[in-house]
Coordinates of C-alpha atoms and ligand atoms in Angstrom, one line a residue:
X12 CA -15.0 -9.5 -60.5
X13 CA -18.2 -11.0 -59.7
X14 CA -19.6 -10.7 -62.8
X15 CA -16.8 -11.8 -64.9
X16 CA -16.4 -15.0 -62.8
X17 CA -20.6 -15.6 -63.2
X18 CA -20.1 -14.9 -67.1
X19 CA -17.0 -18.1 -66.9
X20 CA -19.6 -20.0 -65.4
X21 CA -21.9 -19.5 -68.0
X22 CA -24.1 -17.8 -65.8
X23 CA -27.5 -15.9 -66.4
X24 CA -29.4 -13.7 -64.3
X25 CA -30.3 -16.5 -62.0
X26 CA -27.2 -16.9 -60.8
X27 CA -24.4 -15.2 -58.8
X28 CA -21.4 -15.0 -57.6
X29 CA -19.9 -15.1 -54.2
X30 CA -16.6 -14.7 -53.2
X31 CA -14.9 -16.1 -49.9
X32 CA -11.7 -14.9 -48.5
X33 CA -9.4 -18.4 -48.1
X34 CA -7.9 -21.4 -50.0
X35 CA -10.5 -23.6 -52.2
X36 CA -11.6 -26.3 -49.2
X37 CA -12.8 -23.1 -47.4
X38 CA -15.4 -22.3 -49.9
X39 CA -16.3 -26.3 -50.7
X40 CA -16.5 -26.6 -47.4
X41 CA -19.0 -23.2 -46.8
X42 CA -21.2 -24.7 -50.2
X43 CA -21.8 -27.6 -48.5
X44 CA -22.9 -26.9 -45.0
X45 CA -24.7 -23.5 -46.5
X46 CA -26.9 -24.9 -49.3
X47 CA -27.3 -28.9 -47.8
X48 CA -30.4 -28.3 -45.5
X49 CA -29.6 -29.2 -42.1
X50 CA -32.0 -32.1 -42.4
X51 CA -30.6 -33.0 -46.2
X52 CA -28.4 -35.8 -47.2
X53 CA -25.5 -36.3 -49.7
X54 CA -24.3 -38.8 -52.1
X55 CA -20.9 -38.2 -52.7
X56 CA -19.4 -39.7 -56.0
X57 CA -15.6 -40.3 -55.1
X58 CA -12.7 -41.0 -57.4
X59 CA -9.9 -39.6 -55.6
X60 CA -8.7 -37.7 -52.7
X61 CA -11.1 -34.3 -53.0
X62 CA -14.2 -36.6 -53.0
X63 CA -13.1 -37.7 -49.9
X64 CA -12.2 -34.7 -48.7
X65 CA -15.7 -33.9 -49.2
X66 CA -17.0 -36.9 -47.0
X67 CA -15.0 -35.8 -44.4
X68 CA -16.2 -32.0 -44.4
X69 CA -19.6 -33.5 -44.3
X70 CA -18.5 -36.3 -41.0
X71 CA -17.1 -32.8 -39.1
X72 CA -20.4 -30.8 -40.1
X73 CA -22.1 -33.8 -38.5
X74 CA -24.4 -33.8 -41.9
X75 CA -24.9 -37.2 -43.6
X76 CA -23.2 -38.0 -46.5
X77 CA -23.2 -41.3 -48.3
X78 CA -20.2 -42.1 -50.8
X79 CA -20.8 -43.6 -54.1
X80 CA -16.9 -44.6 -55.4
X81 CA -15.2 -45.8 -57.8
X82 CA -11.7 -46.7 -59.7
X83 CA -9.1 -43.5 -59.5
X84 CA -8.6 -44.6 -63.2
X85 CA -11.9 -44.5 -63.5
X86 CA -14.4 -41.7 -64.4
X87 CA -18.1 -41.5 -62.5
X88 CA -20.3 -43.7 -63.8
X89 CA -24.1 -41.5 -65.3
X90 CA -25.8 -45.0 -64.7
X91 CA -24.3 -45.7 -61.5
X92 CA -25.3 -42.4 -60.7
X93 CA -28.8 -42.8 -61.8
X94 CA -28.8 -46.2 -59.7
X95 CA -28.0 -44.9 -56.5
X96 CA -30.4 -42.2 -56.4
X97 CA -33.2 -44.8 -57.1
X98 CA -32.1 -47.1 -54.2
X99 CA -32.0 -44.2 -51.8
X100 CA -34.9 -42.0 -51.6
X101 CA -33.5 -40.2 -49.0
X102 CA -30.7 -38.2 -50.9
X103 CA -31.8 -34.9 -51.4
X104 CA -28.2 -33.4 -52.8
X105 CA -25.0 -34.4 -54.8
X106 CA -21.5 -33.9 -55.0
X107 CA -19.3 -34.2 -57.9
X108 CA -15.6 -33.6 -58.5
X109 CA -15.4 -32.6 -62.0
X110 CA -11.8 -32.5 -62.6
X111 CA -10.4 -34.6 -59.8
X112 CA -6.9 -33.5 -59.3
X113 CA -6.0 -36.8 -57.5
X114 CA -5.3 -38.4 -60.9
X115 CA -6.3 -35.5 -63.2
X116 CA -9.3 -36.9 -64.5
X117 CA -12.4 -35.5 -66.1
X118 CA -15.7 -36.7 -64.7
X119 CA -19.0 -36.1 -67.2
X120 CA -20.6 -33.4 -66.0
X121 CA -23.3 -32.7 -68.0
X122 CA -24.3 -36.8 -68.1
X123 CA -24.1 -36.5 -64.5
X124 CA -26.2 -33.2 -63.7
X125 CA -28.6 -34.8 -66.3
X126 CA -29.3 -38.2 -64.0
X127 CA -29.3 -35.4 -60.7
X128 CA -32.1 -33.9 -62.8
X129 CA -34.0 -36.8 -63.8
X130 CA -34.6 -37.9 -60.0
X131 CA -35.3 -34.1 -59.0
X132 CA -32.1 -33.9 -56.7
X133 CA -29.5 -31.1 -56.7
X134 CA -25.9 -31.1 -57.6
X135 CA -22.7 -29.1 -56.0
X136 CA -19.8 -29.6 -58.0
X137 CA -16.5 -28.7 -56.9
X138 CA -14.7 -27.2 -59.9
X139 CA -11.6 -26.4 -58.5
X140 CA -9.5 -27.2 -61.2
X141 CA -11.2 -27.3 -64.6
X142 CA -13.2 -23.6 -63.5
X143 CA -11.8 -21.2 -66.6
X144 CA -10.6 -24.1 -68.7
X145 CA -12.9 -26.4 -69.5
X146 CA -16.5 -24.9 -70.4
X147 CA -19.3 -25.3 -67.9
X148 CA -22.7 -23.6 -68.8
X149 CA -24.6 -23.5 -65.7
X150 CA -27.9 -22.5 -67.8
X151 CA -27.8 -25.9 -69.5
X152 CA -27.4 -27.5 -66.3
X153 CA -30.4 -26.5 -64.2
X154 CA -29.5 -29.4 -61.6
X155 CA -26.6 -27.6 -60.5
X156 CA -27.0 -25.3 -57.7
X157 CA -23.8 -24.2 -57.1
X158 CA -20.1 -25.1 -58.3
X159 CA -16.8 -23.6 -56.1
X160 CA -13.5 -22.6 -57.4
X161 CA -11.1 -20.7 -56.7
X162 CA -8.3 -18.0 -58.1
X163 CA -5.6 -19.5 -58.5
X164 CA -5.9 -22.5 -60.8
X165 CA -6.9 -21.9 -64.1
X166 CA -7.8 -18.1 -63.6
X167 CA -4.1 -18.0 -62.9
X168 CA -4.5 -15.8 -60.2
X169 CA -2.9 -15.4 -57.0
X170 CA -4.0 -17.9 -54.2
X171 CA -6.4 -16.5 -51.6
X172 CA -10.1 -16.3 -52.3
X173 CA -12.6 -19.0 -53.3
X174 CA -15.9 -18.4 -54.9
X175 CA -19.1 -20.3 -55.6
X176 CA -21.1 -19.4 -58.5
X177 CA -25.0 -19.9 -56.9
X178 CA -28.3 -20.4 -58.3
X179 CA -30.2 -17.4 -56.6
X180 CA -33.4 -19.3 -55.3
X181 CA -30.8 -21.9 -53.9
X182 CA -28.6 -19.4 -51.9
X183 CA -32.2 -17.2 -50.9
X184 CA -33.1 -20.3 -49.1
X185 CA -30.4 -21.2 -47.4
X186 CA -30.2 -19.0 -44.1
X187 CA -29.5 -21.0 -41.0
X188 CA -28.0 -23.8 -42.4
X189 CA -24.7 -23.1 -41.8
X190 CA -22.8 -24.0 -38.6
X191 CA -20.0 -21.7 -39.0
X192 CA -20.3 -17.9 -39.1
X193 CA -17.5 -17.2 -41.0
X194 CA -18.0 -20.6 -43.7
X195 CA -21.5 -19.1 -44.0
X196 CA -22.2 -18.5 -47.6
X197 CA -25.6 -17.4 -47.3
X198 CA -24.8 -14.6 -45.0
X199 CA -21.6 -13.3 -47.4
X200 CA -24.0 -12.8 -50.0
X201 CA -26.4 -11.0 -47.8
X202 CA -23.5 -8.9 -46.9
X203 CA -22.3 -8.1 -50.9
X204 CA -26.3 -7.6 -51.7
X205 CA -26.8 -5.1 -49.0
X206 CA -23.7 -2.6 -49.5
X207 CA -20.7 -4.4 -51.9
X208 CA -19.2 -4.8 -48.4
X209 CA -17.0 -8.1 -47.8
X210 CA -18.0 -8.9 -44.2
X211 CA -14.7 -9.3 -42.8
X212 CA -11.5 -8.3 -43.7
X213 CA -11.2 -7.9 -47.2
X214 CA -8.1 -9.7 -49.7
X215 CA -7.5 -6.3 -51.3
X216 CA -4.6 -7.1 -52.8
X217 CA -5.7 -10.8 -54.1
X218 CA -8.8 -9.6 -55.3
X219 CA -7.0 -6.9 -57.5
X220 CA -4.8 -9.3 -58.6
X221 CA -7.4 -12.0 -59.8
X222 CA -9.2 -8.8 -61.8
X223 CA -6.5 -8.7 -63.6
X224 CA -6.1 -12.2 -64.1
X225 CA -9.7 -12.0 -65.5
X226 CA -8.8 -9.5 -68.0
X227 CA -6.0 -11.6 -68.9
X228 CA -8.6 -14.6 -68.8
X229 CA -10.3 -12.5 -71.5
X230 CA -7.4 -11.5 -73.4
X231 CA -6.4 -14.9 -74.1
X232 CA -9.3 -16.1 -75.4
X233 CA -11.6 -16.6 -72.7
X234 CA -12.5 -20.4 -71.8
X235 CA -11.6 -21.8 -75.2
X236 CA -8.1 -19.7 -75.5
X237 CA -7.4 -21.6 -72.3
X238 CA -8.4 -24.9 -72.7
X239 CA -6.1 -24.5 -76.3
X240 CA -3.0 -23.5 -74.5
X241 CA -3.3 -26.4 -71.6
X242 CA -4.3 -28.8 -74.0
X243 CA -1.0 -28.3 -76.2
X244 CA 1.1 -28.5 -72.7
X245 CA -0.7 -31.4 -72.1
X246 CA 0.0 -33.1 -75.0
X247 CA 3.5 -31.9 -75.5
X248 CA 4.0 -33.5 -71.6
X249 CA 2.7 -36.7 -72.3
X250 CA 4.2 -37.1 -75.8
X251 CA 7.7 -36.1 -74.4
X252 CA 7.0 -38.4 -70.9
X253 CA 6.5 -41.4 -73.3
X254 CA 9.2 -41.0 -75.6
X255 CA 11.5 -41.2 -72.2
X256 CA 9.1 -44.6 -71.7
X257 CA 7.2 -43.0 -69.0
X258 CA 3.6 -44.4 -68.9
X259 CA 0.3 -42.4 -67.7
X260 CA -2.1 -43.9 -65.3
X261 CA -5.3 -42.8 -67.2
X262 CA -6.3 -43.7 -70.7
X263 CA -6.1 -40.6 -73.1
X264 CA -10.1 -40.2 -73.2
X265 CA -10.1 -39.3 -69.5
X266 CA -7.7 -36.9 -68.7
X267 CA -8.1 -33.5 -68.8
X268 CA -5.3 -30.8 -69.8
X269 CA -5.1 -30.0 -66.3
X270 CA -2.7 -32.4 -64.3
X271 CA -0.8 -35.0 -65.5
X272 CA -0.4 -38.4 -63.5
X273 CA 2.5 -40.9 -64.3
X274 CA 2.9 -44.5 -62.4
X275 CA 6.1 -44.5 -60.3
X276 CA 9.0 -46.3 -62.0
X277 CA 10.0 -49.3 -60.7
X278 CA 13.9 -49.1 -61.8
X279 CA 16.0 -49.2 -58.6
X280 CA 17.8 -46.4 -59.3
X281 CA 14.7 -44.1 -59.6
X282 CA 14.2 -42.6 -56.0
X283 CA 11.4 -39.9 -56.1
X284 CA 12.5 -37.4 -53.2
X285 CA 15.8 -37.4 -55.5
X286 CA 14.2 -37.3 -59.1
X287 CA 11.9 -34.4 -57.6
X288 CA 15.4 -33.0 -55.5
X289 CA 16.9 -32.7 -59.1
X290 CA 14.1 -31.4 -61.4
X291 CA 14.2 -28.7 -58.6
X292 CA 18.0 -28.2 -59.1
X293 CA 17.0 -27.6 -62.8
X294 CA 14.7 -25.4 -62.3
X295 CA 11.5 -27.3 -62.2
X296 CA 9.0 -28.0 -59.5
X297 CA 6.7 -30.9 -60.0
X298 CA 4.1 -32.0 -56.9
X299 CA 6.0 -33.3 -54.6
X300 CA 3.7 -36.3 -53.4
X301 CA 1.4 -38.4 -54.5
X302 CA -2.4 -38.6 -54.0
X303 CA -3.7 -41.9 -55.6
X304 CA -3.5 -45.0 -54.4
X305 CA -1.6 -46.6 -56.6
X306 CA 1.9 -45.6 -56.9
X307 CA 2.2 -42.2 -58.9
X308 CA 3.8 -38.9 -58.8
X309 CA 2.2 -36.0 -61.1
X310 CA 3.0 -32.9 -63.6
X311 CA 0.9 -30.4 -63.5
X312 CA -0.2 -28.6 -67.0
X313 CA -1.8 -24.9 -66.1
X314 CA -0.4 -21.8 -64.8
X315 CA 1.1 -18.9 -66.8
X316 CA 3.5 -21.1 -69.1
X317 CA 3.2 -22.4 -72.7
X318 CA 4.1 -25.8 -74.5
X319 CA 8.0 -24.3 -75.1
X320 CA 8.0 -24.4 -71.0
X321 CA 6.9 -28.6 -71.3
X322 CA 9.2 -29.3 -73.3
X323 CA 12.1 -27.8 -71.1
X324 CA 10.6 -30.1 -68.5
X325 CA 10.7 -33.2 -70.3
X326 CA 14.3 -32.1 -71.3
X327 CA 15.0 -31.8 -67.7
X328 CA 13.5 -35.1 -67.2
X329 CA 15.9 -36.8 -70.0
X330 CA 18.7 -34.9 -68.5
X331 CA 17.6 -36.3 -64.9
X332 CA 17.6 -39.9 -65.9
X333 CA 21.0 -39.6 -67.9
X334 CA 22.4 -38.7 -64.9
X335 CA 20.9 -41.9 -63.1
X336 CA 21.8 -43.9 -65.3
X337 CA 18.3 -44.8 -66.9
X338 CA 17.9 -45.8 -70.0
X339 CA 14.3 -45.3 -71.5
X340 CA 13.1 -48.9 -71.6
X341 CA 14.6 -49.5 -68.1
X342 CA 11.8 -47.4 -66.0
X343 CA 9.9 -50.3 -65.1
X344 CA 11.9 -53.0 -64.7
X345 CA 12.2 -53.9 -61.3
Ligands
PLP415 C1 -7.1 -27.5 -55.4 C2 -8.3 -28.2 -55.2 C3 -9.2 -28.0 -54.1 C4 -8.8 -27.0 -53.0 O1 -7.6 -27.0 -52.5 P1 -7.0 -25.8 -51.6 O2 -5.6 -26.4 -51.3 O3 -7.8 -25.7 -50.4 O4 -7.0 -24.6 -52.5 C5 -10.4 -28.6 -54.0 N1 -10.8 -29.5 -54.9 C6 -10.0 -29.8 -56.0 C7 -10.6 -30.7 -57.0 C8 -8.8 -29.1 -56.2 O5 -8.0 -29.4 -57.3

């Protein structure tokens, strides 16, 4: 499992894979406090809630950590990047979002890792949701040192265990930094080096299930096969969303297949709780909450389902707003 995940990453033999029993923040959180030196300090580049998630890991590891934001409709900025590493000298690492679920956009992540490279500073990118779907290839992107993930988004495994995908001399260094024994990253690859032991209890069952998911992975087409298939639910979403007169927060060049965001309607008979209570009732289940800013609510694209499955959604959508009375048009009238 290891391997496979490392060969995703488009890993070589200065790289590896660790594995870490919990949810994704477990293992963002254990790549952070294990691979930022003690005495290090991080710009964070924040467009939505998980870069500020990542703040706040850093303000509880008492590390600090500098943010570097902009627009939620907006992706990070190469040259801004490039900027704020010149004004602080002081910044020794740098954290990226690369899909950033809050709105479902795609940040550049090669521009990015190539500005972290140009001022000799190291990037961490949290790759929770574009990991298996979108192609990364961590040998053309020597600024990264490590990116997490974990296996249940696009690897369409079960939830349970996060991994980071390391550069070796990155996570060889890194003893003692972390402040938390069981968040320590260093010390569960020490453990997997020495005997293929986990260190504590195992997630037998979670890690045979995302195996097969891997295989599956590799049946469909690897990376590529993946993107394909959320791309066309992606597309089939917003094309059917729009018809009904829905409109997306993000321009079309930004979003990735991943997670679709949609402003809130402003018709007063559009009540989310009840719009979400009824897709429900029809056998949908959209996020139930918002994360932006702005006023939003958002469909979600991955998982083990095909375009035919989108377009029962937006069906159950039409169906929703028949039964409210909405006529397309009417969405965001006030
Ligand atoms: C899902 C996700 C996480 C981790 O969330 P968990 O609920 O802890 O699994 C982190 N970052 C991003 C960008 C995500 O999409």
């Amino acid at each position: 499992v290891r391997e496979g995940i490392a060969a995703i990453a488009g890993a070589g033999a200065e790289h590896c894979c660790v594995p870490l029993q919990g949810s994704g923040t477990f293992v963002v959180e254990a790549m952070l406090q294990t691979l930022i030196p003690r005495d290090g300090r991080l710009l964070v580049l924040v467009n939505g809630a998980y870069g500020r998630r990542i703040l706040e890991i850093m303000r509880r590891i008492g590390r600090p950590a500098v943010p570097l934001e902009c627009g939620e409709d907006e992706a990070v900025s190469p040259d801004a990047v490039r900027a704020a590493l010149a004004a602080d000298p002081a910044i020794t690492d740098v954290a990226l979002v690369h899909c950033e679920t809050t709105s479902g956009i795609l940040n550049p992540l090669a521009e990015i890792a190539a500005a972290v490279a140009a001022s000799g500073r190291r990037l961490l990118v949290d790759a929770m949701s574009s990991f298996g779907a979108i192609a990364i290839d961590l040998r053309r992107l020597p600024s990264v040192t490590a990116l997490a993930a974990s296996s249940n988004k696009c690897l369409e495994g079960v939830p349970g265990i996060g991994f980071a995908v390391v550069a070796r001399g990155a996570i060889e260094r890194s003893a003692g930094n972390a402040v938390s024994l069981s968040l320590d990253l260093h010390a569960q690859w020490r453990g997997f080096e020495k005997n293929g032991q986990w260190r504590f209890t195992p997630p037998t069952q979670i890690l045979a299930a995302l195996d097969k998911a891997l295989d599956l992975h590799a049946a469909g087409g690897g990376v590529a096969g993946r993107l394909a298939r959320y791309a066309e639910n992606c597309r089939t979403l917003v094309e059917g969303m729009r018809r009904l007169g829905f409109e997306t927060l993000l321009r079309d060049d930004l979003q990735a297949p991943i997670i679709v965001t949609f402003r809130m309607p402003r018709h007063p008979a559009f009540r989310f709780a009840d719009f979400y209570a009824r897709l429900h009732a029809r056998g949908f289940v959209i996020y139930p909450g918002k994360l932006t800013r702005q006023e939003t609510f958002r469909i979600g694209c991955i998982g083990a389902i095909d375009a035919a499955v989108l377009r029962g959604a937006v069906d159950a959508v039409a169906a929703t707003l028949r039964e409210l009375g909405i006529a397309p048009g009417e969405l965001y009238r006030g």
